[in-house]
Amino acid sequence: MDYKPGVYKVRDLKLAEEGRKKIEWAESRMPVLMELRKEYSKTKPLKGYRIAGCLHVTKETAVLIETLVAAGAQVSWSGCNPLSTQDDVAAALAKKGISIFAWHGMNVKEFYWCIEQTLKIEPNLTLDDGADLIFTIHNKYPKLAEKVIGGTEETTTGVKRLRAMAADGALKYPVIAVNDAETKWDFDNVYGTGQSSIDGILRATSVLLAGKNFVVAGYGHCGSGVAKRAAGMGANVIVTEVKPTAALKAALEGFRVMPMDEAAKIGDIFITATGVKDVIVKRHFEKMKDGAIVCNTGHYDCEINLNDLAQLAKSKRVIRENNEEYTLKNGKRIYVLAQGRLVNLAAAEGHPSEVMDMSFANQFMSQVRLAELHRKGVKLENAVHEISEEQDQYIASIKLKTLGYKIDKLTKEQLKYISDYSEGT
Ligand code: 3DD
């Protein structure tokens, strides 16, 4: 493939100056990644490695990209959602010579075209969020897949997809599940999704949350984060679930729990965070109150069935940015945010830099680990691999240090006690 370094396609290069300021703002709040950049720009462990990346182009991702480059990597990048690219950030990256193909509001055909452009770098490492890049390589460029030494995956649904591929024996190279790092899921998914989803809803509607019936579909790490932050804003949170333990947790946290068929009648605001398709469908829309607001914070846009809604509607118009008003044949109006795509990134800026700092420290360390294993001639199994406990605690300890916290240390006796089973009551 004819790769030309620094080739790019972005919305408008003139936005670069604004984008650079946003990136500098993010750098000031991502001390772990900046610490790693300082350390690894000396040794450049990624020199000679070519990374194709497919991850939301935000100010935080720009800090990750420029850290990978500082560590010696050649990088070519596309966004992992048609609506999540911040155009000024993309322009700033392009201006700095990064090969980037991303703009806000692309269609699905353009989305996959961008992914294909990044493959011209003939990557030997991939970095993914939702597994669309890995899936494209496996499906359309199997020869290229043979040359990839490994990849990393950012999100829950992407890891599930890759585990299914591995179970089928279809995975052609090892992938590290960044999502499953505790310093990722227990912070990014909970605090990040919680705050940024509310951010997206407020930017697209500016409604008062206090007193509203706020329906959260899915009480996993993301949904529980959203539920708790909505409750903190005074919303009356209702949780719908299919998993008894998750529903039980929601109930014991003090939230109302009921099926969507019942919640549809009383909800004012609905947000899906399940990773499953058809969570809100025709019969739910038919039950909803006039003025109900519906949105999604799951990775793919399949959780709200917009085809069903279109069948019920007699007209549709954009009433505010990222906010479409569907007028139903029965006269009721339903408002869909960000075209049913992830509202936190499409209608806001995604998670705050402070949590992405640790997620992306895991991405960076995992890419370095894959390169180091390759240099040592160590071949990982073509499967989904976990982040080590050691890496998790290392990243958490740097974060603590940058926040000025000190913690206790186990004494020799305590360490012995933990491993020794002879001491009883
Ligand atoms: N994701 C959320 N906010 C993001 C940001 N500011 N930059 C890049 C990606 C961002 C998506 C993550 O939550 C990802 O970890 C996921 O999808 O799980």
PDB file of N, CA, C and O in Angstrom, residues 390-417:
ATOM      1  N   GLU A 390       0.150  -5.954  38.035  1.00  0.00           N
ATOM      2  CA  GLU A 390       1.310  -5.083  38.301  1.00  0.00           C
ATOM      3  C   GLU A 390       1.166  -3.759  37.533  1.00  0.00           C
ATOM      4  O   GLU A 390       1.361  -2.674  38.070  1.00  0.00           O
ATOM      5  N   GLN A 391       0.723  -3.852  36.259  1.00  0.00           N
ATOM      6  CA  GLN A 391       0.549  -2.629  35.460  1.00  0.00           C
ATOM      7  C   GLN A 391      -0.565  -1.783  36.040  1.00  0.00           C
ATOM      8  O   GLN A 391      -0.458  -0.562  36.140  1.00  0.00           O
ATOM      9  N   ASP A 392      -1.651  -2.447  36.479  1.00  0.00           N
ATOM     10  CA  ASP A 392      -2.780  -1.718  37.076  1.00  0.00           C
ATOM     11  C   ASP A 392      -2.320  -0.912  38.283  1.00  0.00           C
ATOM     12  O   ASP A 392      -2.564   0.289  38.412  1.00  0.00           O
ATOM     13  N   GLN A 393      -1.605  -1.595  39.180  1.00  0.00           N
ATOM     14  CA  GLN A 393      -1.179  -0.922  40.420  1.00  0.00           C
ATOM     15  C   GLN A 393      -0.122   0.141  40.136  1.00  0.00           C
ATOM     16  O   GLN A 393      -0.084   1.187  40.779  1.00  0.00           O
ATOM     17  N   TYR A 394       0.704  -0.104  39.104  1.00  0.00           N
ATOM     18  CA  TYR A 394       1.744   0.878  38.728  1.00  0.00           C
ATOM     19  C   TYR A 394       1.088   2.169  38.267  1.00  0.00           C
ATOM     20  O   TYR A 394       1.419   3.268  38.716  1.00  0.00           O
ATOM     21  N   ILE A 395       0.083   2.045  37.405  1.00  0.00           N
ATOM     22  CA  ILE A 395      -0.607   3.233  36.880  1.00  0.00           C
ATOM     23  C   ILE A 395      -1.362   3.946  38.001  1.00  0.00           C
ATOM     24  O   ILE A 395      -1.318   5.175  38.123  1.00  0.00           O
ATOM     25  N   ALA A 396      -2.005   3.163  38.867  1.00  0.00           N
ATOM     26  CA  ALA A 396      -2.731   3.786  39.996  1.00  0.00           C
ATOM     27  C   ALA A 396      -1.762   4.504  40.928  1.00  0.00           C
ATOM     28  O   ALA A 396      -2.062   5.593  41.434  1.00  0.00           O
ATOM     29  N   SER A 397      -0.564   3.937  41.100  1.00  0.00           N
ATOM     30  CA  SER A 397       0.392   4.570  42.042  1.00  0.00           C
ATOM     31  C   SER A 397       0.927   5.883  41.456  1.00  0.00           C
ATOM     32  O   SER A 397       1.077   6.875  42.175  1.00  0.00           O
ATOM     33  N   ILE A 398       1.134   5.913  40.129  1.00  0.00           N
ATOM     34  CA  ILE A 398       1.579   7.190  39.532  1.00  0.00           C
ATOM     35  C   ILE A 398       0.470   8.231  39.683  1.00  0.00           C
ATOM     36  O   ILE A 398       0.695   9.375  40.043  1.00  0.00           O
ATOM     37  N   LYS A 399      -0.777   7.781  39.439  1.00  0.00           N
ATOM     38  CA  LYS A 399      -1.907   8.715  39.547  1.00  0.00           C
ATOM     39  C   LYS A 399      -1.983   9.285  40.949  1.00  0.00           C
ATOM     40  O   LYS A 399      -2.134  10.492  41.154  1.00  0.00           O
ATOM     41  N   LEU A 400      -1.850   8.388  41.960  1.00  0.00           N
ATOM     42  CA  LEU A 400      -1.908   8.843  43.357  1.00  0.00           C
ATOM     43  C   LEU A 400      -0.816   9.880  43.622  1.00  0.00           C
ATOM     44  O   LEU A 400      -1.064  10.934  44.204  1.00  0.00           O
ATOM     45  N   LYS A 401       0.375   9.572  43.119  1.00  0.00           N
ATOM     46  CA  LYS A 401       1.523  10.478  43.355  1.00  0.00           C
ATOM     47  C   LYS A 401       1.235  11.855  42.742  1.00  0.00           C
ATOM     48  O   LYS A 401       1.421  12.886  43.386  1.00  0.00           O
ATOM     49  N   THR A 402       0.710  11.836  41.529  1.00  0.00           N
ATOM     50  CA  THR A 402       0.445  13.132  40.855  1.00  0.00           C
ATOM     51  C   THR A 402      -0.672  13.901  41.575  1.00  0.00           C
ATOM     52  O   THR A 402      -0.774  15.099  41.459  1.00  0.00           O
ATOM     53  N   LEU A 403      -1.527  13.143  42.329  1.00  0.00           N
ATOM     54  CA  LEU A 403      -2.608  13.819  43.059  1.00  0.00           C
ATOM     55  C   LEU A 403      -2.149  14.198  44.461  1.00  0.00           C
ATOM     56  O   LEU A 403      -2.910  14.712  45.263  1.00  0.00           O
ATOM     57  N   GLY A 404      -0.880  13.848  44.786  1.00  0.00           N
ATOM     58  CA  GLY A 404      -0.325  14.225  46.082  1.00  0.00           C
ATOM     59  C   GLY A 404      -0.722  13.319  47.227  1.00  0.00           C
ATOM     60  O   GLY A 404      -0.586  13.670  48.401  1.00  0.00           O
ATOM     61  N   TYR A 405      -1.212  12.108  46.916  1.00  0.00           N
ATOM     62  CA  TYR A 405      -1.601  11.186  47.981  1.00  0.00           C
ATOM     63  C   TYR A 405      -0.446  10.253  48.342  1.00  0.00           C
ATOM     64  O   TYR A 405       0.294   9.810  47.469  1.00  0.00           O
ATOM     65  N   LYS A 406      -0.311   9.918  49.663  1.00  0.00           N
ATOM     66  CA  LYS A 406       0.635   8.891  50.103  1.00  0.00           C
ATOM     67  C   LYS A 406      -0.205   7.784  50.738  1.00  0.00           C
ATOM     68  O   LYS A 406      -1.266   8.058  51.330  1.00  0.00           O
ATOM     69  N   ILE A 407       0.237   6.514  50.605  1.00  0.00           N
ATOM     70  CA  ILE A 407      -0.538   5.416  51.214  1.00  0.00           C
ATOM     71  C   ILE A 407       0.396   4.549  52.063  1.00  0.00           C
ATOM     72  O   ILE A 407       1.614   4.690  52.004  1.00  0.00           O
ATOM     73  N   ASP A 408      -0.191   3.636  52.848  1.00  0.00           N
ATOM     74  CA  ASP A 408       0.599   2.730  53.692  1.00  0.00           C
ATOM     75  C   ASP A 408       1.231   1.635  52.839  1.00  0.00           C
ATOM     76  O   ASP A 408       0.879   1.432  51.685  1.00  0.00           O
ATOM     77  N   LYS A 409       2.202   0.909  53.494  1.00  0.00           N
ATOM     78  CA  LYS A 409       2.877  -0.193  52.799  1.00  0.00           C
ATOM     79  C   LYS A 409       2.807  -1.412  53.713  1.00  0.00           C
ATOM     80  O   LYS A 409       2.911  -1.281  54.935  1.00  0.00           O
ATOM     81  N   LEU A 410       2.569  -2.576  53.182  1.00  0.00           N
ATOM     82  CA  LEU A 410       2.513  -3.793  53.999  1.00  0.00           C
ATOM     83  C   LEU A 410       3.882  -4.052  54.620  1.00  0.00           C
ATOM     84  O   LEU A 410       4.913  -3.937  53.953  1.00  0.00           O
ATOM     85  N   THR A 411       3.885  -4.437  55.910  1.00  0.00           N
ATOM     86  CA  THR A 411       5.153  -4.812  56.548  1.00  0.00           C
ATOM     87  C   THR A 411       5.497  -6.243  56.144  1.00  0.00           C
ATOM     88  O   THR A 411       4.644  -6.976  55.597  1.00  0.00           O
ATOM     89  N   LYS A 412       6.737  -6.646  56.461  1.00  0.00           N
ATOM     90  CA  LYS A 412       7.174  -8.025  56.122  1.00  0.00           C
ATOM     91  C   LYS A 412       6.248  -9.029  56.808  1.00  0.00           C
ATOM     92  O   LYS A 412       5.808 -10.019  56.239  1.00  0.00           O
ATOM     93  N   GLU A 413       5.902  -8.712  58.108  1.00  0.00           N
ATOM     94  CA  GLU A 413       5.045  -9.639  58.867  1.00  0.00           C
ATOM     95  C   GLU A 413       3.656  -9.748  58.195  1.00  0.00           C
ATOM     96  O   GLU A 413       3.094 -10.835  58.078  1.00  0.00           O
ATOM     97  N   GLN A 414       3.154  -8.619  57.764  1.00  0.00           N
ATOM     98  CA  GLN A 414       1.812  -8.643  57.125  1.00  0.00           C
ATOM     99  C   GLN A 414       1.853  -9.450  55.830  1.00  0.00           C
ATOM    100  O   GLN A 414       0.962 -10.234  55.543  1.00  0.00           O
ATOM    101  N   LEU A 415       2.949  -9.255  55.070  1.00  0.00           N
ATOM    102  CA  LEU A 415       3.074 -10.018  53.814  1.00  0.00           C
ATOM    103  C   LEU A 415       3.123 -11.518  54.122  1.00  0.00           C
ATOM    104  O   LEU A 415       2.468 -12.337  53.486  1.00  0.00           O
ATOM    105  N   LYS A 416       3.872 -11.841  55.227  1.00  0.00           N
ATOM    106  CA  LYS A 416       3.982 -13.270  55.592  1.00  0.00           C
ATOM    107  C   LYS A 416       2.606 -13.798  56.008  1.00  0.00           C
ATOM    108  O   LYS A 416       2.155 -14.853  55.593  1.00  0.00           O
ATOM    109  N   TYR A 417       1.879 -12.957  56.793  1.00  0.00           N
ATOM    110  CA  TYR A 417       0.545 -13.358  57.293  1.00  0.00           C
ATOM    111  C   TYR A 417      -0.405 -13.663  56.130  1.00  0.00           C
ATOM    112  O   TYR A 417      -1.109 -14.658  56.108  1.00  0.00           O
TER     113      TYR A 417
END
